[in-house]
PDB file of C-alpha atoms in Angstrom:
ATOM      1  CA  UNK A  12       0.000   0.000   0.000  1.00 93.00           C
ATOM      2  CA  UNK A  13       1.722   3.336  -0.564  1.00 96.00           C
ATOM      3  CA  UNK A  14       1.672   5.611   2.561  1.00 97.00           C
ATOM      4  CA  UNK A  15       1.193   9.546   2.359  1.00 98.00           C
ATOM      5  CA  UNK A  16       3.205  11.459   5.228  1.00 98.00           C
ATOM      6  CA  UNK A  17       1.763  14.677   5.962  1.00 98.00           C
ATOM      7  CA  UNK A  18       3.690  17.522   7.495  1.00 98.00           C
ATOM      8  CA  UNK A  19       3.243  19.418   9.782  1.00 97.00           C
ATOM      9  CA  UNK A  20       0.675  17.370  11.984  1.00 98.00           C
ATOM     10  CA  UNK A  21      -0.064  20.390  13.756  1.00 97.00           C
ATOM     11  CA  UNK A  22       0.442  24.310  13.129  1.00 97.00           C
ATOM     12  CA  UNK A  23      -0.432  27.232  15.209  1.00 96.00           C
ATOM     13  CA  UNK A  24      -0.916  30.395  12.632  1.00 96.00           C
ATOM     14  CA  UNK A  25      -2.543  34.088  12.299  1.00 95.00           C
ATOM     15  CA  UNK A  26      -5.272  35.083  10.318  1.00 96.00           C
ATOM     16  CA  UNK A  27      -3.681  36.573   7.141  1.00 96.00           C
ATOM     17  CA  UNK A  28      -0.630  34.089   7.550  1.00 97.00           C
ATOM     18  CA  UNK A  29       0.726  32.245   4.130  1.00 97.00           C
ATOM     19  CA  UNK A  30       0.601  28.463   5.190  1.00 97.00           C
ATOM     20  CA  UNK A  31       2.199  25.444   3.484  1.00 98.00           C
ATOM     21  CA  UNK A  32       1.367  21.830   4.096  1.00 98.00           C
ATOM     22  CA  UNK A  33       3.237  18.943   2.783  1.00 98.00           C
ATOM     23  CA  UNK A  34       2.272  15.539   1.904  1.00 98.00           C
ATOM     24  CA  UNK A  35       5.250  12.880   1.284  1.00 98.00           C
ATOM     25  CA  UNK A  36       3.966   9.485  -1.092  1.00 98.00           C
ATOM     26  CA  UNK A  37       5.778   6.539  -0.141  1.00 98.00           C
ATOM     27  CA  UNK A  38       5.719   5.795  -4.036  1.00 97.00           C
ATOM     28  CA  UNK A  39       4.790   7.881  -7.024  1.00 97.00           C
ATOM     29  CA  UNK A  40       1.417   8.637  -7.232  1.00 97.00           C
ATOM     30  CA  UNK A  41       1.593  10.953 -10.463  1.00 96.00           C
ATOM     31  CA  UNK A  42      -0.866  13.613 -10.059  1.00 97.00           C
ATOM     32  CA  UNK A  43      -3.791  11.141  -8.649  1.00 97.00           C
ATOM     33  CA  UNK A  44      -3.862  13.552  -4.950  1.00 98.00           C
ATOM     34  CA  UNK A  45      -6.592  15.040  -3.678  1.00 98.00           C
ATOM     35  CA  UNK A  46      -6.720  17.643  -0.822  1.00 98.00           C
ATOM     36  CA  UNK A  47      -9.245  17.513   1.681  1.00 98.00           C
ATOM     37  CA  UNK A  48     -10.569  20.605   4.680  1.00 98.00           C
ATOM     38  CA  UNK A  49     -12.845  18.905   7.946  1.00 98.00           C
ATOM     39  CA  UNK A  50     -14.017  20.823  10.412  1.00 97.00           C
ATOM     40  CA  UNK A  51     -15.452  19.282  13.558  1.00 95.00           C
ATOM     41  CA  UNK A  52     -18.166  17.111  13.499  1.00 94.00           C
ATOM     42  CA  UNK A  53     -18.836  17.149   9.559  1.00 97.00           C
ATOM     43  CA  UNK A  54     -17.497  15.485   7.082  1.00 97.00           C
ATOM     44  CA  UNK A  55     -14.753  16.338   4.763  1.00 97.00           C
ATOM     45  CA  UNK A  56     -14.660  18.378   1.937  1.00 97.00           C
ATOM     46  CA  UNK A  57     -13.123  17.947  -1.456  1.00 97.00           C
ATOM     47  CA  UNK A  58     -10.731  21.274  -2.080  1.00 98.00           C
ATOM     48  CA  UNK A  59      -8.547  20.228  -4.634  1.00 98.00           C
ATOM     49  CA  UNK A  60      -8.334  17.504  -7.235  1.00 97.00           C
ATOM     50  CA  UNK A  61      -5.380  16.089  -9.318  1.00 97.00           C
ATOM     51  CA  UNK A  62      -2.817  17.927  -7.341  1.00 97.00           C
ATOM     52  CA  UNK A  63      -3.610  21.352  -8.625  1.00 98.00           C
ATOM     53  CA  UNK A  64      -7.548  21.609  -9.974  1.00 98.00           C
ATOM     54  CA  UNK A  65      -9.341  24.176  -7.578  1.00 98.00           C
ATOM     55  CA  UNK A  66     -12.642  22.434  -6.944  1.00 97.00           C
ATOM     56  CA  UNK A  67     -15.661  25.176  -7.874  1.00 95.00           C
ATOM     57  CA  UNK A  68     -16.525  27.105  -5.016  1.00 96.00           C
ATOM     58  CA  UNK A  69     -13.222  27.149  -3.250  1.00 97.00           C
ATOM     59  CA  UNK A  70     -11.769  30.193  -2.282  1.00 97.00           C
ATOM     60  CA  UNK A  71      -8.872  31.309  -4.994  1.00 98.00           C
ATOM     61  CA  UNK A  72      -6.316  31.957  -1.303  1.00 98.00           C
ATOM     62  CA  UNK A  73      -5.961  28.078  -1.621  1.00 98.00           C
ATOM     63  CA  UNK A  74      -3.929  25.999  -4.399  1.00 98.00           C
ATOM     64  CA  UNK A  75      -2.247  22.851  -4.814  1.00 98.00           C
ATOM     65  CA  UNK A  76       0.852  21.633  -6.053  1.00 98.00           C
ATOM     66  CA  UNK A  77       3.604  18.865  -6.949  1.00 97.00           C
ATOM     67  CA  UNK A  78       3.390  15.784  -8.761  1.00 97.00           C
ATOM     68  CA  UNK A  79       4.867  12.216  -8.171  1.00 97.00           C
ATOM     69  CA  UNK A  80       5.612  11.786  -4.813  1.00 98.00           C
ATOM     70  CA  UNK A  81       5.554  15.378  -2.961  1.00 98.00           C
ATOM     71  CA  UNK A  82       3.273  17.825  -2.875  1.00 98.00           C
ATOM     72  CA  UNK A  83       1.760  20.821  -1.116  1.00 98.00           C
ATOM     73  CA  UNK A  84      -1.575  22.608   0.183  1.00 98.00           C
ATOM     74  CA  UNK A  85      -0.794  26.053   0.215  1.00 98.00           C
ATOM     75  CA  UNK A  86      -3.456  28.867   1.646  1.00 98.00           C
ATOM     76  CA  UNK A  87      -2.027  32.459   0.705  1.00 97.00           C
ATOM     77  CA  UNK A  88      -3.870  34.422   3.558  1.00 97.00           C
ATOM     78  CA  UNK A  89      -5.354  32.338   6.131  1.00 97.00           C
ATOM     79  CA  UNK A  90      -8.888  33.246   6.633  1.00 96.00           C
ATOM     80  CA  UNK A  91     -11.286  32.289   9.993  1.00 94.00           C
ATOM     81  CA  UNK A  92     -12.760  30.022   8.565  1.00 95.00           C
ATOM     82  CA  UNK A  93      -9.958  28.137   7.256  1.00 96.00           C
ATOM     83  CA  UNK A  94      -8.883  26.989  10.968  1.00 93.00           C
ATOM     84  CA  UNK A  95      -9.959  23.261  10.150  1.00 97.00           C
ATOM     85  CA  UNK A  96      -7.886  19.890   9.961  1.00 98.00           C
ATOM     86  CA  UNK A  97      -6.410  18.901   6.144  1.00 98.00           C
ATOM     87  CA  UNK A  98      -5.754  15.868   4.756  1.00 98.00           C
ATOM     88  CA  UNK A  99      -4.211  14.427   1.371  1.00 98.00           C
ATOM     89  CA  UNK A 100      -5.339  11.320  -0.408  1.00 98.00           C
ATOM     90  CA  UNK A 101      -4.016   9.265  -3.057  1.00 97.00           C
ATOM     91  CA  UNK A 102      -6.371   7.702  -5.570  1.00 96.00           C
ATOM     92  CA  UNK A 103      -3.634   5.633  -7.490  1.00 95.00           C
ATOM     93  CA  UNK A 104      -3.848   2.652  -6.679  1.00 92.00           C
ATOM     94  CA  UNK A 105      -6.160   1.002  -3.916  1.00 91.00           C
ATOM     95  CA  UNK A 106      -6.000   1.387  -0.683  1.00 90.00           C
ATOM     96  CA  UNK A 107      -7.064   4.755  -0.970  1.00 94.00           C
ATOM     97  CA  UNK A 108      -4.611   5.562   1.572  1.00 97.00           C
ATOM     98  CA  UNK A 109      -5.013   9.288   3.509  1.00 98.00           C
ATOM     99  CA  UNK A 110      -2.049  11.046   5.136  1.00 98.00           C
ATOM    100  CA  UNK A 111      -2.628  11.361   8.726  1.00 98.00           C
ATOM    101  CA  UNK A 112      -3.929  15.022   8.739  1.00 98.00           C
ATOM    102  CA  UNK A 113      -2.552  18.799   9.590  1.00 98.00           C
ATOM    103  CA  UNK A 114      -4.686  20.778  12.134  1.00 98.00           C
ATOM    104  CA  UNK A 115      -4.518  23.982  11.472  1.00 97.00           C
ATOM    105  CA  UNK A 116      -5.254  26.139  14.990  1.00 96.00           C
ATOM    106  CA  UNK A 117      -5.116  29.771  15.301  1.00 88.00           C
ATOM    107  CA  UNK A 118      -2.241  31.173  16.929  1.00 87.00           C
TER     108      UNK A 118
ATOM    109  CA  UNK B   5     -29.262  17.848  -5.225  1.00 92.00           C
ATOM    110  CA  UNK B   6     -26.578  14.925  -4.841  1.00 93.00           C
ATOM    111  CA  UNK B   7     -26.975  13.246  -1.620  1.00 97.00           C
ATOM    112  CA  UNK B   8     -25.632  10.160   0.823  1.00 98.00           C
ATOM    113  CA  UNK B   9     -27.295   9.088   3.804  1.00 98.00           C
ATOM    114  CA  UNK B  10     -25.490   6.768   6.051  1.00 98.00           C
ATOM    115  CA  UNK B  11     -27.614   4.480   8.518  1.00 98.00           C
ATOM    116  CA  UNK B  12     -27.567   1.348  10.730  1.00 98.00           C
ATOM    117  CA  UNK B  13     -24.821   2.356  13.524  1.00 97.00           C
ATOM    118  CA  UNK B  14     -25.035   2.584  16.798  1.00 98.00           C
ATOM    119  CA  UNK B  15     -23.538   0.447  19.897  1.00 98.00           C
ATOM    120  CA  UNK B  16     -22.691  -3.621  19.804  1.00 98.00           C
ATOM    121  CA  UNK B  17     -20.850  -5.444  22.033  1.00 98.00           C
ATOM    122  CA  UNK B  18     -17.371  -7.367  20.371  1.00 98.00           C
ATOM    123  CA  UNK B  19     -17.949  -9.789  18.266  1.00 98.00           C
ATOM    124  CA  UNK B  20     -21.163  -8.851  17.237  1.00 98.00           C
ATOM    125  CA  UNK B  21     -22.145  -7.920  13.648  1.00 98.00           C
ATOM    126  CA  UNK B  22     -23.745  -4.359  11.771  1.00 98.00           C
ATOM    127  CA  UNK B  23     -24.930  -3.757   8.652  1.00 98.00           C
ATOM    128  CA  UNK B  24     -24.356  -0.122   7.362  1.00 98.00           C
ATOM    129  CA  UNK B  25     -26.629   1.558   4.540  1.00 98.00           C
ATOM    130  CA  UNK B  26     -25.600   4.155   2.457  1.00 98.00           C
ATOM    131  CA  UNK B  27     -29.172   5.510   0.507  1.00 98.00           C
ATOM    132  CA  UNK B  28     -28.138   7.658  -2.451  1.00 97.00           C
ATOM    133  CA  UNK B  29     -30.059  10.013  -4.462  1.00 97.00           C
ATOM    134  CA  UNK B  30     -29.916  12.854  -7.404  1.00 96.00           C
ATOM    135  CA  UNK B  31     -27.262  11.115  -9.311  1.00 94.00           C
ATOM    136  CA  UNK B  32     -27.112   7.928 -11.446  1.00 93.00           C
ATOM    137  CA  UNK B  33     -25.939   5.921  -8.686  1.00 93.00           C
ATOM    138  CA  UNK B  34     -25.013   2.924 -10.707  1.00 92.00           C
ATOM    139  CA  UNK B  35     -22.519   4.628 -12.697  1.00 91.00           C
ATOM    140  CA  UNK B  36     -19.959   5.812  -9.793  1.00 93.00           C
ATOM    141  CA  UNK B  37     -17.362   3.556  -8.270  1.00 94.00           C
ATOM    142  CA  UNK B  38     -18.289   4.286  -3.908  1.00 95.00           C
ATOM    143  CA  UNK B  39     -15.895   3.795  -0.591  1.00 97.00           C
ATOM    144  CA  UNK B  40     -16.582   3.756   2.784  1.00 98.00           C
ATOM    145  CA  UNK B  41     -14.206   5.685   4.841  1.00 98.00           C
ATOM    146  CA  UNK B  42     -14.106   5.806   8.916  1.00 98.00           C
ATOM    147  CA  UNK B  43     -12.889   7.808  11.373  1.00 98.00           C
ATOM    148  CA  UNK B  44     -12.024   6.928  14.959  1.00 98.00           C
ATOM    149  CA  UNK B  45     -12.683   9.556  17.578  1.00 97.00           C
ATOM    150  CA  UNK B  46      -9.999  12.291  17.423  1.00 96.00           C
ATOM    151  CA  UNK B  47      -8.085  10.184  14.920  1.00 97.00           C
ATOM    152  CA  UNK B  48      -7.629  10.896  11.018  1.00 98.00           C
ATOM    153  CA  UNK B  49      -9.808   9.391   8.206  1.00 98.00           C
ATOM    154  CA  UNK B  50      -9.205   5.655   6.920  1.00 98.00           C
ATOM    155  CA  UNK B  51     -10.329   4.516   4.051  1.00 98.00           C
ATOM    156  CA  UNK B  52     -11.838   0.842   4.806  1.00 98.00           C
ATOM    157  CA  UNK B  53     -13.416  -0.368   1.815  1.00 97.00           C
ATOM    158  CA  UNK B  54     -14.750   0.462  -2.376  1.00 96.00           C
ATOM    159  CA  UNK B  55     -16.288  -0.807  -5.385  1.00 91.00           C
ATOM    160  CA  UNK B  56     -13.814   0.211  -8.348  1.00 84.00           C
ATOM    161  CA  UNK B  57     -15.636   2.079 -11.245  1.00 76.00           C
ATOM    162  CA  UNK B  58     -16.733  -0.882 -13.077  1.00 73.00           C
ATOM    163  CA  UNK B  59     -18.420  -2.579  -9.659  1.00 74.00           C
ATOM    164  CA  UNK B  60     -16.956  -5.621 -10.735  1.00 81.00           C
ATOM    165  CA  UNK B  61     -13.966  -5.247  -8.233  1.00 93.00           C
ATOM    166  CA  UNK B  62     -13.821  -4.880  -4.268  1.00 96.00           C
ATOM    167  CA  UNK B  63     -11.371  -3.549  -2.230  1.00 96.00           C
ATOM    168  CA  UNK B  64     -10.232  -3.879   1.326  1.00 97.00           C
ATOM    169  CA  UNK B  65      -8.431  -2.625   3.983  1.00 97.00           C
ATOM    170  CA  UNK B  66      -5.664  -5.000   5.349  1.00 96.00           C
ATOM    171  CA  UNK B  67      -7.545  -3.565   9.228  1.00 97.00           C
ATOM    172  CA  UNK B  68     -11.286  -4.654   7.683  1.00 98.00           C
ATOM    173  CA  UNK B  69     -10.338  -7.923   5.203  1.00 98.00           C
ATOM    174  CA  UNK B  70     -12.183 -10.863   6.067  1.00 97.00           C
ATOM    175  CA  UNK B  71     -14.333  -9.070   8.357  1.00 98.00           C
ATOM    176  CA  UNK B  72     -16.191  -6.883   6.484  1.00 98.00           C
ATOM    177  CA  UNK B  73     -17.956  -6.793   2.904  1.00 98.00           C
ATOM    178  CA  UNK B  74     -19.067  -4.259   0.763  1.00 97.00           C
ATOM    179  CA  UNK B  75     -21.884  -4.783  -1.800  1.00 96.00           C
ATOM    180  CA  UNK B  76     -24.426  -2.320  -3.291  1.00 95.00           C
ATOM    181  CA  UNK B  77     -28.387  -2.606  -4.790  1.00 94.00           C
ATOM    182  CA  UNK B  78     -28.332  -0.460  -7.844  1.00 93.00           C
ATOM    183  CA  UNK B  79     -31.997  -0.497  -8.068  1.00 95.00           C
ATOM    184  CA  UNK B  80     -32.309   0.451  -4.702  1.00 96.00           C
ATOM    185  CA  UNK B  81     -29.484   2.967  -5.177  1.00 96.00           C
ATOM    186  CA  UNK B  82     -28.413   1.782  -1.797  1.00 96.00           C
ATOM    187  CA  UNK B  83     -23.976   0.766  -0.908  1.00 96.00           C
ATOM    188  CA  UNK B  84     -23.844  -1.546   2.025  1.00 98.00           C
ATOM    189  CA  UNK B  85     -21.286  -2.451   4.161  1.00 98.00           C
ATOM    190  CA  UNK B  86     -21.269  -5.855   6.552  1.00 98.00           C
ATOM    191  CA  UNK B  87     -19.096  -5.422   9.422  1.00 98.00           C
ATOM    192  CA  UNK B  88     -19.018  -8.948  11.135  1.00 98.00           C
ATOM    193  CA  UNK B  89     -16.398  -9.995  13.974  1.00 98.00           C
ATOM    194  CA  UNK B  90     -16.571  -6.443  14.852  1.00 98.00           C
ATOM    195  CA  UNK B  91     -13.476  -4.857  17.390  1.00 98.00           C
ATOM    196  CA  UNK B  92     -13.192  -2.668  19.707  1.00 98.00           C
ATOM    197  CA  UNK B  93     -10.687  -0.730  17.018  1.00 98.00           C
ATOM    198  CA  UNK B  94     -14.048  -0.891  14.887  1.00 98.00           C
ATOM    199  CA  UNK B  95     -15.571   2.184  17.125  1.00 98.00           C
ATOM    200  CA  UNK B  96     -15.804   5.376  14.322  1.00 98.00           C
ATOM    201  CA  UNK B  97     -17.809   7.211  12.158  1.00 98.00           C
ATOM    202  CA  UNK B  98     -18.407   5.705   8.804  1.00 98.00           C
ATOM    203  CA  UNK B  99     -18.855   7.531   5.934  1.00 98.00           C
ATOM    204  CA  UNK B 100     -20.058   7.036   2.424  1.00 98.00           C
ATOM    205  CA  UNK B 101     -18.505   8.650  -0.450  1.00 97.00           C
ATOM    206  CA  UNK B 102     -18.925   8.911  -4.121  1.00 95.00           C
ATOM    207  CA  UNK B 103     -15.572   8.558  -5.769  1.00 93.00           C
ATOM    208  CA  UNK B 104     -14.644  10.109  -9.388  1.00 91.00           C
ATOM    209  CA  UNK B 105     -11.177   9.306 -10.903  1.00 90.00           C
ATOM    210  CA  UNK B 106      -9.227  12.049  -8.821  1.00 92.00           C
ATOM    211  CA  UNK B 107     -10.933  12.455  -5.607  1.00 94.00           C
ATOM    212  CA  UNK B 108     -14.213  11.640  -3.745  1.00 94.00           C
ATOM    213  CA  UNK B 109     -16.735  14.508  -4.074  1.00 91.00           C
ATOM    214  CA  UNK B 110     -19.438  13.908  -2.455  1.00 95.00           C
ATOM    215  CA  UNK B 111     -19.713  12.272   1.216  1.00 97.00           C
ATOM    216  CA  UNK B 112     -22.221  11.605   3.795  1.00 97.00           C
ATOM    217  CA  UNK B 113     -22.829  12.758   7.160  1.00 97.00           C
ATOM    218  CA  UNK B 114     -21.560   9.742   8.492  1.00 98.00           C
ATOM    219  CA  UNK B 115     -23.325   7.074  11.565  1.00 98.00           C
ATOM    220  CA  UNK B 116     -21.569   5.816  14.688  1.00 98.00           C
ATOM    221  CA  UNK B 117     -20.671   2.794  15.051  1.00 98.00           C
ATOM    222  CA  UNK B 118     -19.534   2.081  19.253  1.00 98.00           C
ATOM    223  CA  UNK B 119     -17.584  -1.295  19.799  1.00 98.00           C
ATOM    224  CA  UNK B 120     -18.154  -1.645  23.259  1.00 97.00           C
ATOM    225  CA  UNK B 121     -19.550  -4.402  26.130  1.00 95.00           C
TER     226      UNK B 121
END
């Protein structure tokens, strides 16, 4: 199964901070990554697709990047509402493996 | 309006048995490859278990194989998931999702399932 490796697990930030979240495939997963934002008690949501396609809806402030087997979430000025836990997800090859999550908290 | 609903959690003692539903509506159900993903309390999401696009194939877990099976009812646009054996480890919220060919869009509000005697 190929692992993901998120980093940081945790991150303490201010609103209007640039934040950048990493997410490490144990083997190369091409561009088959998804990015996902849950807040507590709801399920997640889909924010980007295919390493870099901003899903409609989602604020511009976030993109995606990387290919193969690193990659990063970046948010360009964290927002309020943004303070949420984020996790990456490879759909290469099954198990659908997630990485193990970054919670974002407000500094 | 797309939409999962989850049912058929709540609390049974180890080594007991559940049967999750997953009802789906306001898409052609039969045409999208599904997963069920879980979620311990304060722990990160897991995928457990999906039907690959065709729905000829399953997939497992290595924590969930040979305990639990996943089937669906296309005319009843319903995904099920048999959780048999079940473990203390088993005690999270399940979700539903509808999975595309980079990412799973749409998800359910999930039903607790509580291992416990």
């Amino acid at each position: 199964d190929i692992q993901l490796t998120q980093s940081p697990s945790f991150l303490s930030a201010s609103v209007g901070d640039r934040v950048t979240i990493t997410c490490r495939a144990s083997q190369g997963v091409t561009s088959y990554l998804a990015w996902y934002q849950q807040k507590a008690g709801k399920a997640p949501k889909l924010l980007i697709s295919a390493a870099s396609t901003l899903q409609s809806g989602v604020p511009s402030r976030f993109s995606g990047s990387g290919s193969g087997t690193e990659f990063t979430l970046t948010i360009s000025s964290l927002q309020p509402d943004d303070f949420a836990t984020y996790y990456c997800q490879q759909l290469k090859s099954y198990s659908l493996t997630f990485g193990g999550g970054t919670k974002v908290e407000i500094k | 309006e797309v939409q999962l609903v989850e049912s058929g959690g709540g609390l049974v003692q180890p080594g007991g048995s559940l049967r999750l539903s997953c009802a789906a509506s306001g898409f052609t159900f039969s045409n999208y490859a599904m997963s069920w993903v879980r979620q311990a309390p304060g722990k990160g999401l897991e995928w457990i278990s999906g039907f690959s696009g065709s729905g000829d194939n399953t997939f497992y877990a290595d924590s969930v194989k040979g305990r639990f099976t996943i089937s669906r009812d296309n005319s009843k646009n319903t995904l099920y998931l048999q959780m048999n054996n079940l473990r203390a480890e088993d005690t999270a919220m399940y979700y539903c999702a509808t999975k595309s060919r980079y990412y799973f869009d749409c998800w359910g509000q999930g039903t607790l399932v509580t291992v416990s005697s």
